[in-house]
Coordinates of C-alpha atoms in Angstrom, one line a residue:
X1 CA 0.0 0.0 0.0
X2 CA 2.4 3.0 -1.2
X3 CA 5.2 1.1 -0.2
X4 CA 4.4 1.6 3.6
X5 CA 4.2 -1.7 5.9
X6 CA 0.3 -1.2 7.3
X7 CA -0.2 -2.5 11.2
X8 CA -2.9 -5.5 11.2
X9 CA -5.2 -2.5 12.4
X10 CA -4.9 0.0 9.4
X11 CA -4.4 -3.0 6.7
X12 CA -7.8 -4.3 7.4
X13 CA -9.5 -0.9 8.1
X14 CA -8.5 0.2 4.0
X15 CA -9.0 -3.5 2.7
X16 CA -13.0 -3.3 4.2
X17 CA -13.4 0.4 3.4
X18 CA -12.5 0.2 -0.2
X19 CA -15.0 -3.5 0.1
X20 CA -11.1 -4.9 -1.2
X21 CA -12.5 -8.6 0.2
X22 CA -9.6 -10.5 -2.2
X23 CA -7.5 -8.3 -0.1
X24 CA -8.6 -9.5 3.2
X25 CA -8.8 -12.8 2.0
X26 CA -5.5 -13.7 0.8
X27 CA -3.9 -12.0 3.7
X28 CA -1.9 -9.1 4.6
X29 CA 0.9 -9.7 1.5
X30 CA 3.0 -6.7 2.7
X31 CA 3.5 -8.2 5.9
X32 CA 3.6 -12.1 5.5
X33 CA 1.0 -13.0 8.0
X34 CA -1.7 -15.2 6.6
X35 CA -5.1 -14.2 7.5
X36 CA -8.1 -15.5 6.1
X37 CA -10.8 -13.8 5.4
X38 CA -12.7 -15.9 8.1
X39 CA -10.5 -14.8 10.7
X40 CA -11.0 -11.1 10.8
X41 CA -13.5 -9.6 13.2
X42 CA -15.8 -7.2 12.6
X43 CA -16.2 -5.6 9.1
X44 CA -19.7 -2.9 7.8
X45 CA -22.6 -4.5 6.7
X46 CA -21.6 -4.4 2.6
X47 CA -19.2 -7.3 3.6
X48 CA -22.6 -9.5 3.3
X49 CA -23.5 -8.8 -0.3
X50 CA -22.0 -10.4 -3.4
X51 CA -18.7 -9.8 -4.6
X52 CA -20.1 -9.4 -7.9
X53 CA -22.4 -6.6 -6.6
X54 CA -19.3 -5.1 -5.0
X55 CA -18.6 -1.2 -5.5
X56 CA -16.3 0.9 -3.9
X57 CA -18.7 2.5 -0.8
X58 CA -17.7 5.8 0.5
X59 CA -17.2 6.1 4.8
X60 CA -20.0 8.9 5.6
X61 CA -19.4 11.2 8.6
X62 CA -21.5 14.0 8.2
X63 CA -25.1 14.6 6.9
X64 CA -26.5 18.0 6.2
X65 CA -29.6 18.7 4.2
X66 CA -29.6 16.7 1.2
X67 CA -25.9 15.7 1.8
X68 CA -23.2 13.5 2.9
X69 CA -19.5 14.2 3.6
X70 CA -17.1 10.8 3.5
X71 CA -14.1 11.2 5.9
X72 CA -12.0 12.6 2.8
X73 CA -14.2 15.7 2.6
X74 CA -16.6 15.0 -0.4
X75 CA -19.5 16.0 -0.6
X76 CA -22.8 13.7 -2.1
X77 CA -26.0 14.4 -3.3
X78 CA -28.3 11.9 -1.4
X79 CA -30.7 11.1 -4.3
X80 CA -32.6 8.6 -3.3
X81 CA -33.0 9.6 0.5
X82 CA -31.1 6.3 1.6
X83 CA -33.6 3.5 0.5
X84 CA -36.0 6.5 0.5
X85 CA -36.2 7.5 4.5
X86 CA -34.7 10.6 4.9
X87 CA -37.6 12.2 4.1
X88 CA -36.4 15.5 5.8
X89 CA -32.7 15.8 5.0
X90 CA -29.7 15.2 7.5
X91 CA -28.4 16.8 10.3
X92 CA -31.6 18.3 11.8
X93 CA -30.7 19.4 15.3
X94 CA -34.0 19.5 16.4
X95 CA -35.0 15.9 16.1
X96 CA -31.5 14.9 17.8
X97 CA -32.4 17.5 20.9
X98 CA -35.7 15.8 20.8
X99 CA -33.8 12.2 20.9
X100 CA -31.3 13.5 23.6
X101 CA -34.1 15.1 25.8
X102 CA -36.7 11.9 25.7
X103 CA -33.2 9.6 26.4
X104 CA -32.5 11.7 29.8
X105 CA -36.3 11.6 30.2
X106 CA -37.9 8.3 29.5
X107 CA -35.7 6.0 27.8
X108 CA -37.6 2.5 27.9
X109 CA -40.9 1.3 29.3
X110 CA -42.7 -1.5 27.8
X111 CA -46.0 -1.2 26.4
X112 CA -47.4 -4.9 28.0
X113 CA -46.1 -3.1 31.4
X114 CA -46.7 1.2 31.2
X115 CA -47.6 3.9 29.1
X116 CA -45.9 6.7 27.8
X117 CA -46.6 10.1 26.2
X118 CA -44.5 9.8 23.1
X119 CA -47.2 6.6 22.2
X120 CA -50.1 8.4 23.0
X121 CA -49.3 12.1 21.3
X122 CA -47.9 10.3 18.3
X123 CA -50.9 8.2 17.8
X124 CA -53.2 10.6 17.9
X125 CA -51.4 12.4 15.4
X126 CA -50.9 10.3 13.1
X127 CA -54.6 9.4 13.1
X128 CA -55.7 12.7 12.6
X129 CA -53.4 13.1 9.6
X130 CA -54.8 10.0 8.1
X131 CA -58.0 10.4 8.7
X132 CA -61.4 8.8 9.4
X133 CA -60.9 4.7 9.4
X134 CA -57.7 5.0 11.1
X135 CA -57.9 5.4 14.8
X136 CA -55.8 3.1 16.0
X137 CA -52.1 3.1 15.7
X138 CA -49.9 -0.1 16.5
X139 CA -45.9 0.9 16.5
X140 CA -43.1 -1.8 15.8
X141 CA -39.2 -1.3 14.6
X142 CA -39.8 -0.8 11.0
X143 CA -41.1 -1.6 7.8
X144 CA -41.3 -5.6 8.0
X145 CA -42.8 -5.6 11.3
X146 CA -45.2 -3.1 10.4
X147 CA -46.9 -5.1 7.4
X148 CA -46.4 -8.4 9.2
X149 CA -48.4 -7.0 12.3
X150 CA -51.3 -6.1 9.8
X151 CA -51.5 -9.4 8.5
X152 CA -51.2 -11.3 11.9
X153 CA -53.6 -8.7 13.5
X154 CA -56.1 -9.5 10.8
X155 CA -55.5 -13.3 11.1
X156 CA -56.3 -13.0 15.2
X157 CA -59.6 -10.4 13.8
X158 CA -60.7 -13.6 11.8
X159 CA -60.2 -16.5 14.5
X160 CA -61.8 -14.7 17.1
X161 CA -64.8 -14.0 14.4
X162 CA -65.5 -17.5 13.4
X163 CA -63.4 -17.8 10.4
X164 CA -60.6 -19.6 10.7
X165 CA -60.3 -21.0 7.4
X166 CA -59.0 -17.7 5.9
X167 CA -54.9 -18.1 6.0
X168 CA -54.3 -17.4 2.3
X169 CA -52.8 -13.6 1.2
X170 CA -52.4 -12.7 -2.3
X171 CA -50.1 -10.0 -3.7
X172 CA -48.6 -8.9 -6.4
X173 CA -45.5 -9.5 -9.1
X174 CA -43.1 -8.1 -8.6
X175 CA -43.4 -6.0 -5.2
X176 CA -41.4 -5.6 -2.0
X177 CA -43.1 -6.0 1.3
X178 CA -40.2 -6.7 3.9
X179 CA -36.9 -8.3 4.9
X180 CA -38.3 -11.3 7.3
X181 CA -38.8 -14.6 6.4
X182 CA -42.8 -13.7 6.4
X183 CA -42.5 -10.5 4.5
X184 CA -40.3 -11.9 1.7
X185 CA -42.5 -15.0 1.5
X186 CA -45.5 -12.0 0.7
X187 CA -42.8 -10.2 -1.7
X188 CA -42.6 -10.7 -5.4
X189 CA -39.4 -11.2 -6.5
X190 CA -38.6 -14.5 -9.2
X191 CA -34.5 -14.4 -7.4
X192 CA -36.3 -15.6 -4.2
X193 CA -38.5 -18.5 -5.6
X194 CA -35.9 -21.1 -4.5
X195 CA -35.1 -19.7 -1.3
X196 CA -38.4 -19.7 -0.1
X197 CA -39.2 -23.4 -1.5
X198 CA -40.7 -25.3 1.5
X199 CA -39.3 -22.9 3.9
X200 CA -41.5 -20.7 3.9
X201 CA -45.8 -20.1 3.6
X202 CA -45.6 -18.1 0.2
X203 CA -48.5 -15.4 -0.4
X204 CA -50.4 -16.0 -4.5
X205 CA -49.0 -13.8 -6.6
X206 CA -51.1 -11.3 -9.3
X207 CA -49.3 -9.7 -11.8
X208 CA -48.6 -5.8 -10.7
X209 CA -49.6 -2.9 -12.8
X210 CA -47.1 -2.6 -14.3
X211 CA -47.0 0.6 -17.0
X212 CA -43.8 0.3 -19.1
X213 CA -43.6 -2.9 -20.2
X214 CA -46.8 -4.2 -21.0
X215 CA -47.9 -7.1 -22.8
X216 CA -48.4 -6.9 -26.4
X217 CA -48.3 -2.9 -26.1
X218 CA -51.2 -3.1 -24.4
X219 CA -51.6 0.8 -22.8
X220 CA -51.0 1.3 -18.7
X221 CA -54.8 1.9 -18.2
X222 CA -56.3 -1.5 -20.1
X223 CA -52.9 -3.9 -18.4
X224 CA -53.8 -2.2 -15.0
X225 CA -57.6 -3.1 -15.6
X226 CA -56.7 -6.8 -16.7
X227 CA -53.8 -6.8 -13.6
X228 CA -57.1 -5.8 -11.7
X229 CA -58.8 -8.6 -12.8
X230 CA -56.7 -10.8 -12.2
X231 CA -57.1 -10.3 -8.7
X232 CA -61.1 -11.7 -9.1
X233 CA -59.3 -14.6 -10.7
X234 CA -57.1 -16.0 -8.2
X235 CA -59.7 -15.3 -5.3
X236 CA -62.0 -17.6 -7.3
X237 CA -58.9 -19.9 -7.9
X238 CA -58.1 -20.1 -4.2
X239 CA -61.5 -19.9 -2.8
X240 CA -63.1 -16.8 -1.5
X241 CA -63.6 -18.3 2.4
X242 CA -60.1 -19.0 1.9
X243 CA -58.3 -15.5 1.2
X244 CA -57.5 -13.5 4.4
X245 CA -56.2 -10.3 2.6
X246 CA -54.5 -8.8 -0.5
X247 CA -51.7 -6.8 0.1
X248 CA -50.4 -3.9 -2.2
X249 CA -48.1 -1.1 -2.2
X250 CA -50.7 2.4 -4.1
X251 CA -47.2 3.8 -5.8
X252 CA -45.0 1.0 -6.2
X253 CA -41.2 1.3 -4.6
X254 CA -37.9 -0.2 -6.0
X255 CA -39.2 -3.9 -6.6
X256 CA -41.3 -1.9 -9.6
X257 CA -39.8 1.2 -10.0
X258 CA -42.2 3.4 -8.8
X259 CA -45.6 2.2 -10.8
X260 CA -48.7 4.8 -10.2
X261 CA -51.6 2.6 -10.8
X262 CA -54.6 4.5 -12.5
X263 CA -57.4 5.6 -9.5
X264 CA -60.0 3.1 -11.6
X265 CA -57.2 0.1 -10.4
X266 CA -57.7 0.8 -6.8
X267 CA -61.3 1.6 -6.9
X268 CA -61.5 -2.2 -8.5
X269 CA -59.3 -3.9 -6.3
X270 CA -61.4 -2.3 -3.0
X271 CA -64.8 -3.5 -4.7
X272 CA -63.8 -6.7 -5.4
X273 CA -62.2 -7.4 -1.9
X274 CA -65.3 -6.1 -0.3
X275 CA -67.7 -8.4 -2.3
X276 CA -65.8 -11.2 -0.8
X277 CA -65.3 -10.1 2.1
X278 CA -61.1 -10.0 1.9
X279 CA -59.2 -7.3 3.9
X280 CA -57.4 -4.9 1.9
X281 CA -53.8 -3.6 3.0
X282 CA -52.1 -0.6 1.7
X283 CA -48.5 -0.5 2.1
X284 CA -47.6 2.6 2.4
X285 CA -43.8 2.0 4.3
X286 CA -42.1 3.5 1.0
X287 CA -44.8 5.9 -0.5
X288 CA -46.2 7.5 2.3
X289 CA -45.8 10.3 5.0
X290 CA -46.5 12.9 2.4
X291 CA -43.4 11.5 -0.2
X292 CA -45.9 11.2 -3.1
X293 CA -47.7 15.0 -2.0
X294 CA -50.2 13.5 0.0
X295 CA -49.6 12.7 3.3
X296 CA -51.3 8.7 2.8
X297 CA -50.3 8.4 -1.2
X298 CA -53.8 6.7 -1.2
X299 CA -55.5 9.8 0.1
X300 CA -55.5 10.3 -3.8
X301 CA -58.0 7.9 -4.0
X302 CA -60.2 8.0 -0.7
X303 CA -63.5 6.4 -2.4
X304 CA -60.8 3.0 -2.6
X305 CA -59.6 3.5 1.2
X306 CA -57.9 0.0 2.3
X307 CA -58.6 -1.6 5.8
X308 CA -55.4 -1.1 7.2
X309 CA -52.4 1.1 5.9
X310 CA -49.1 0.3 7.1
X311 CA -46.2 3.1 7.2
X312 CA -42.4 3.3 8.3
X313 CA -39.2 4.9 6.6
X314 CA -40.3 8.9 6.0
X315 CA -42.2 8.2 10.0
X316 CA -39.3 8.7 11.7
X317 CA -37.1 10.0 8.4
X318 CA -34.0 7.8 10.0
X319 CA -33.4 9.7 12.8
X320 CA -35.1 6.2 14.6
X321 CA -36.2 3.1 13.9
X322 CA -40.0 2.8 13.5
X323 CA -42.7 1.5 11.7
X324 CA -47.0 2.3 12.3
X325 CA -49.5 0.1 11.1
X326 CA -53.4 1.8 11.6
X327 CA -56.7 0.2 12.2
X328 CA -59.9 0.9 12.6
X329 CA -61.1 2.1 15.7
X330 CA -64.2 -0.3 15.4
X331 CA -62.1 -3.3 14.5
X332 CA -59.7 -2.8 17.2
X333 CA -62.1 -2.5 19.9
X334 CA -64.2 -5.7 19.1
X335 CA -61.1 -7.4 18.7
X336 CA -60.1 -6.4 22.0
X337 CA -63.9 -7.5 23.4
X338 CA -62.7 -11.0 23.0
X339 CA -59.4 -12.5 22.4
X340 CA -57.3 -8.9 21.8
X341 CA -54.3 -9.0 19.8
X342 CA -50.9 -9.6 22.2
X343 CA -48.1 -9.9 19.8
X344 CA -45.6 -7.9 20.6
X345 CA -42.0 -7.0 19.9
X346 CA -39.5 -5.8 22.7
X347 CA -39.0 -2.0 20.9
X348 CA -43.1 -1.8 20.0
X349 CA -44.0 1.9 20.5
X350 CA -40.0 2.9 22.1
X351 CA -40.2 6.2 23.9
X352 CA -37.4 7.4 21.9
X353 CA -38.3 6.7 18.5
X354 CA -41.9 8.1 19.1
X355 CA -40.3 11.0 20.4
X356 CA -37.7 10.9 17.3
X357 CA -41.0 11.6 14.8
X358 CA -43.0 13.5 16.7
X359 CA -40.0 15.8 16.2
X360 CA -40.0 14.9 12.3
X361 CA -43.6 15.9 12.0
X362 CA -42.8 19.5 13.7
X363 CA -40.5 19.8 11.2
X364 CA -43.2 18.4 8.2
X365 CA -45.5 21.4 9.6
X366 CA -43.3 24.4 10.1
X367 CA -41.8 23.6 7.1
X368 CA -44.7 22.7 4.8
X369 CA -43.5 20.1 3.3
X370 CA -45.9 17.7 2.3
X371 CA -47.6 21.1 0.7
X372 CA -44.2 21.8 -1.4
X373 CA -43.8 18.1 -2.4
X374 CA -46.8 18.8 -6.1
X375 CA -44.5 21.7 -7.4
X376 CA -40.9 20.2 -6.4
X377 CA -42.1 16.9 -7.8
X378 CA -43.1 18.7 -10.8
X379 CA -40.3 20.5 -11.3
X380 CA -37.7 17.2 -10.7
X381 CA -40.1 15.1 -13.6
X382 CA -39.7 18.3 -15.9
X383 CA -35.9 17.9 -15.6
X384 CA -35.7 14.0 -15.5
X385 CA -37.3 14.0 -19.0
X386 CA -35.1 16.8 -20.1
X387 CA -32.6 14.1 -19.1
X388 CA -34.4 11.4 -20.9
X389 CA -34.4 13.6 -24.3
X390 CA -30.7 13.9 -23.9
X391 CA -29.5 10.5 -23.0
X392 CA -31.1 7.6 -25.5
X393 CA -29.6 5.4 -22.4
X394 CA -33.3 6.5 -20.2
X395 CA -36.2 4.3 -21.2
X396 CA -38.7 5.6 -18.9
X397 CA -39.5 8.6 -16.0
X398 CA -42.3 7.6 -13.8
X399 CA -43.5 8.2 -10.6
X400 CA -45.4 10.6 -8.7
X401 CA -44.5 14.0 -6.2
X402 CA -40.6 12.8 -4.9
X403 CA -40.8 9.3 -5.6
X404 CA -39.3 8.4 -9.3
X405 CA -37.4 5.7 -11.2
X406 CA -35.7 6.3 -14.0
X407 CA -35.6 3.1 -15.9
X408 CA -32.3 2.2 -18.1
X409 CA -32.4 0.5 -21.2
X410 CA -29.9 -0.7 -24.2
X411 CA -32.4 0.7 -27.2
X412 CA -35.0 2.7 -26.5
X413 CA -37.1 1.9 -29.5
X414 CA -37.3 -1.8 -28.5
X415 CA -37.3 -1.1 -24.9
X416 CA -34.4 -4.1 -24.7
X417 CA -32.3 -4.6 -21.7
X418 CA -28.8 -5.1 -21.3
X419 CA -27.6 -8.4 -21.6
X420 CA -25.5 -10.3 -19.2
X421 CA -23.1 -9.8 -17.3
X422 CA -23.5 -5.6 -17.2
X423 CA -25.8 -4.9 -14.5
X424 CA -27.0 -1.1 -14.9
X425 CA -27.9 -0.7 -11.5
X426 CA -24.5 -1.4 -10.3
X427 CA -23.0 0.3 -13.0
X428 CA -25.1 3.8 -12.5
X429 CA -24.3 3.2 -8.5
X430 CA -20.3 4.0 -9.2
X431 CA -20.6 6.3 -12.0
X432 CA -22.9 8.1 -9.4
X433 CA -20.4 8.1 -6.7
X434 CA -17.8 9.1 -9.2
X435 CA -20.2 12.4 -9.6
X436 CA -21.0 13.2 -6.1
X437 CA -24.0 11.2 -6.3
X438 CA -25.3 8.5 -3.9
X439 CA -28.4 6.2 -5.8
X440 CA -30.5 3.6 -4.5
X441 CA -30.8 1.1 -7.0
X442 CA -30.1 -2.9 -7.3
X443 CA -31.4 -5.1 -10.1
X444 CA -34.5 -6.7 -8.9
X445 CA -36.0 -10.2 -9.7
X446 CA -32.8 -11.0 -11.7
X447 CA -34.2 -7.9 -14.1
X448 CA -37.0 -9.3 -15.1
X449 CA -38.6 -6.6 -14.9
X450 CA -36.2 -4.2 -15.9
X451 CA -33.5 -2.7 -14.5
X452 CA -33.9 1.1 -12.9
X453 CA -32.7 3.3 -9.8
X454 CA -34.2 5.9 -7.6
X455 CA -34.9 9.4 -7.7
X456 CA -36.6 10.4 -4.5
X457 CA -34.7 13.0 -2.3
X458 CA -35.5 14.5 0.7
X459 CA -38.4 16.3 0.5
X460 CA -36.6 19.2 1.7
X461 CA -34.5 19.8 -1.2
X462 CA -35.1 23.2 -3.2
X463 CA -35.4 24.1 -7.1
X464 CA -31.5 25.1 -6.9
X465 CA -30.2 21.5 -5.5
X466 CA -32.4 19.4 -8.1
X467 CA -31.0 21.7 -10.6
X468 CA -27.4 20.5 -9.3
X469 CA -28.7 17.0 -8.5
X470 CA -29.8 16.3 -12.1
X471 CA -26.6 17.9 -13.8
X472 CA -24.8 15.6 -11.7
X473 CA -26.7 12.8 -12.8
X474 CA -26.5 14.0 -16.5
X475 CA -22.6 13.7 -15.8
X476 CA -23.1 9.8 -14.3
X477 CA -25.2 9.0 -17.5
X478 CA -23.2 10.1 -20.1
X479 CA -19.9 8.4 -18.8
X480 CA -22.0 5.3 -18.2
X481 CA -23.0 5.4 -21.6
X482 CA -19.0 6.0 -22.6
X483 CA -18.1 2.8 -20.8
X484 CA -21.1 0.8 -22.7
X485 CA -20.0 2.0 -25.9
X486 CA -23.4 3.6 -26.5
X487 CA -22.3 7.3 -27.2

């Protein structure tokens, strides 16, 4: 390493930094030891993933706004919000006095055991913000837990009301629902088929909505009224007295790259789950808490309002884990009338996370910025298909208020993807970082679907930082289409 003999300390601390794993396995060469790669302790999470998904991951220090600093002093454009969480930028002081104070205050009391005001004040606004049918708030760590606790809350809802037969979900694919065994058994992803092979009870999968790549060029509107359909189908194929609940994200996250579903889709979907009596869940973990410029993103079509809307990631905006399902008030209450619901996690409802976003959603209000989120969002399509005009290398901009995909294809005219082994969502990862630019994006279901990374930064950016954001990413385009041979 520049000719300098490294200590077993510093040798390992730049062989996991730069993610150099054939370093660290072969052993440290400039000193003769042999160490294996199974013999070092400790290492950052990206040590998990596959070497072939390996990039070069910068060490962050400081957050600000809409950016990270690594410990060499550059500075990043968070795109994509993390996996879309930080939905009010870094660094707010506020939130971390709000942390420190409730830590000094009330740092733990289970909910099986006490109460606490952080529960109570952030229930009740988050109830009011969702409005009538959602009364009841249920708080775990995160997203997984979140749509799990909807499903095993409905499951107890149906036992103690004298159907027990109904242990069948349904949802869509491709979609993303969560990182447990449960979740990613309800997930749509082809990669996970053998994984989950008699491991696991896997949900009935529809096709989604999708609005790019259609079959036979049919148009968005008539697949999504087929996809809709198809729904009717597979509750008749599984038997209605059979199907607990259908579970379905209203703008679609990274497993679909953002999909906005026409309004006729959901108001479908709601009457056919009523008719049979099916509970309808809308996860909102990714696509709410105002990221698509409503506060619910299915507040944009109330008349097809689900049962039970789950939310996590902009709740706390990664200041704290946390994750909110809401209930009904009446469906709560009878439930509790006989057999309640008692499964509960350790963290459920921590002081110190509710206290976290209740700080978060001072910050929404003063700020306004669920109201700025239409004309942002507006603006940041406007210069993503600006960007799409200029590089042949976009196939398609969709989304909806601060929640976007841009989807990356090898001709635009035929809509093809690149072949193996180039992986665009690795590839636009590092020419990204190379640009001051840090995107969520990984190929998912093996890209069957298509390949595409987010656009979806904190809602508290302004006009001036997307126009920086998106020269940036003009600059990580165009030099991944150099490297492709494409320009």
């Amino acid at each position: 390493m520049n000719g300098i003999v490294m200590s077993n300390v510093a040798w390992l601390e730049d062989a996991v930094r730069y993610r150099d794993l054939e370093t660290c396995a072969a052993g440290n060469t400039a000193t003769g030891e042999d160490v294996s790669q199974s013999a070092i302790a400790g290492a950052p999470m990206d040590v998990f993933a596959a070497r072939s998904e390996a990039i070069e991951l910068p060490l962050i220090v400081k957050g600000d706004g809409i950016f990270l600093w690594d410990d060499a002093g550059n500075r990043y454009t968070d795109v994509s919000s993390g996996p879309v969480v930080s939905n009010i930028g870094h660094g707010r002081a506020e939130v971390a006095d709000a942390i420190a104070h409730q830590a000094r205050t009330v740092d733990f009391a289970y909910p099986r055991v006490a109460r606490h005001k952080p529960n109570v004040e952030l229930a009740e606004r988050l109830s009011r913000l969702a409005g009538p049918g959602y009364e009841r708030v249920y708080f775990s760590s995160g997203g997984s837990e979140a749509v799990e606790t909807a499903i095993k809350f409905l499951r107890q809802y149906r036992l103690a009301t004298g159907q027990p037969d109904r242990t069948e979900l349904i949802s869509c694919l491709p979609s993303y629902h969560g990182g447990t065994l449960g979740m990613l058994a309800v997930s749509g992803d082809v990669r996970q088929a053998k994984f989950l092979s008699g491991f696991a009870k896997v949900s009935h999968k529809i096709p989604a909505p999708l609005s790019y790549r259609t079959p036979e060029a049919q148009s968005a509107g008539d697949y999504a009224a087929e996809c809709a359909e198809a729904l009717e189908r597979k509750i008749l194929e599984v038997g209605p007295a059979r199907v607990l609940a259908f579970v379905i994200e209203p703008v679609g996250g990274l497993a679909t790259g953002c999909i906005v579903p026409p309004v006729s889709y959901f108001e479908r979907i709601r009457e056919i789950t009523r008719r049979h009596g099916i509970f309808l869940i809308y996860d909102e973990v990714l696509c709410g808490m105002g990221r698509t410029g409503h506060f619910l993103a299915s507040h944009r079509h109330r008349d097809a309002a689900a049962d039970v809307v789950v939310l996590a990631k902009g709740l706390a905006a990664g200041y704290a884990p946390l994750g909110a399902t809401l209930f009904p008030a009446e469906m709560v209450d009878e439930l509790a009338a006989t057999t309640g619901y008692s499964v509960m996690h350790t963290y459920a409802a921590n002081p110190i996370s509710c206290a976290a976003a209740l700080a978060v959603l001072d910050v929404y209000e003063k700020e306004k910025l669920i109201e700025h989120v239409p004309a942002l969002g507006t603006y940041l399509r406007d210069k993503l298909e600006l960007l799409k005009a200029e590089h042949p290398i976009i196939g398609d901009v969709r989304g909806q208020g601060l929640l976007f995909a841009v989807e990356l294809v090898s001709d635009r005219t035929t809509k093809a993807q690149f072949s193996e082994p180039l992986n665009p969502a690795d590839m636009v990862r590092r020419h990204g970082l190379e640009q001051g630019l840090i995107i969520y994006s990984r190929r998912t279901s093996g890209g069957a679907f298509g390949d595409w990374f987010m656009v979806s930064p904190p809602l508290s950016i302004t006009r001036s930082q997307v126009d920086e954001l998106c020269g940036r990413l003009s600059r990580t385009l165009g030099a991944m289409s150099r490297e492709l041979g494409l320009r």
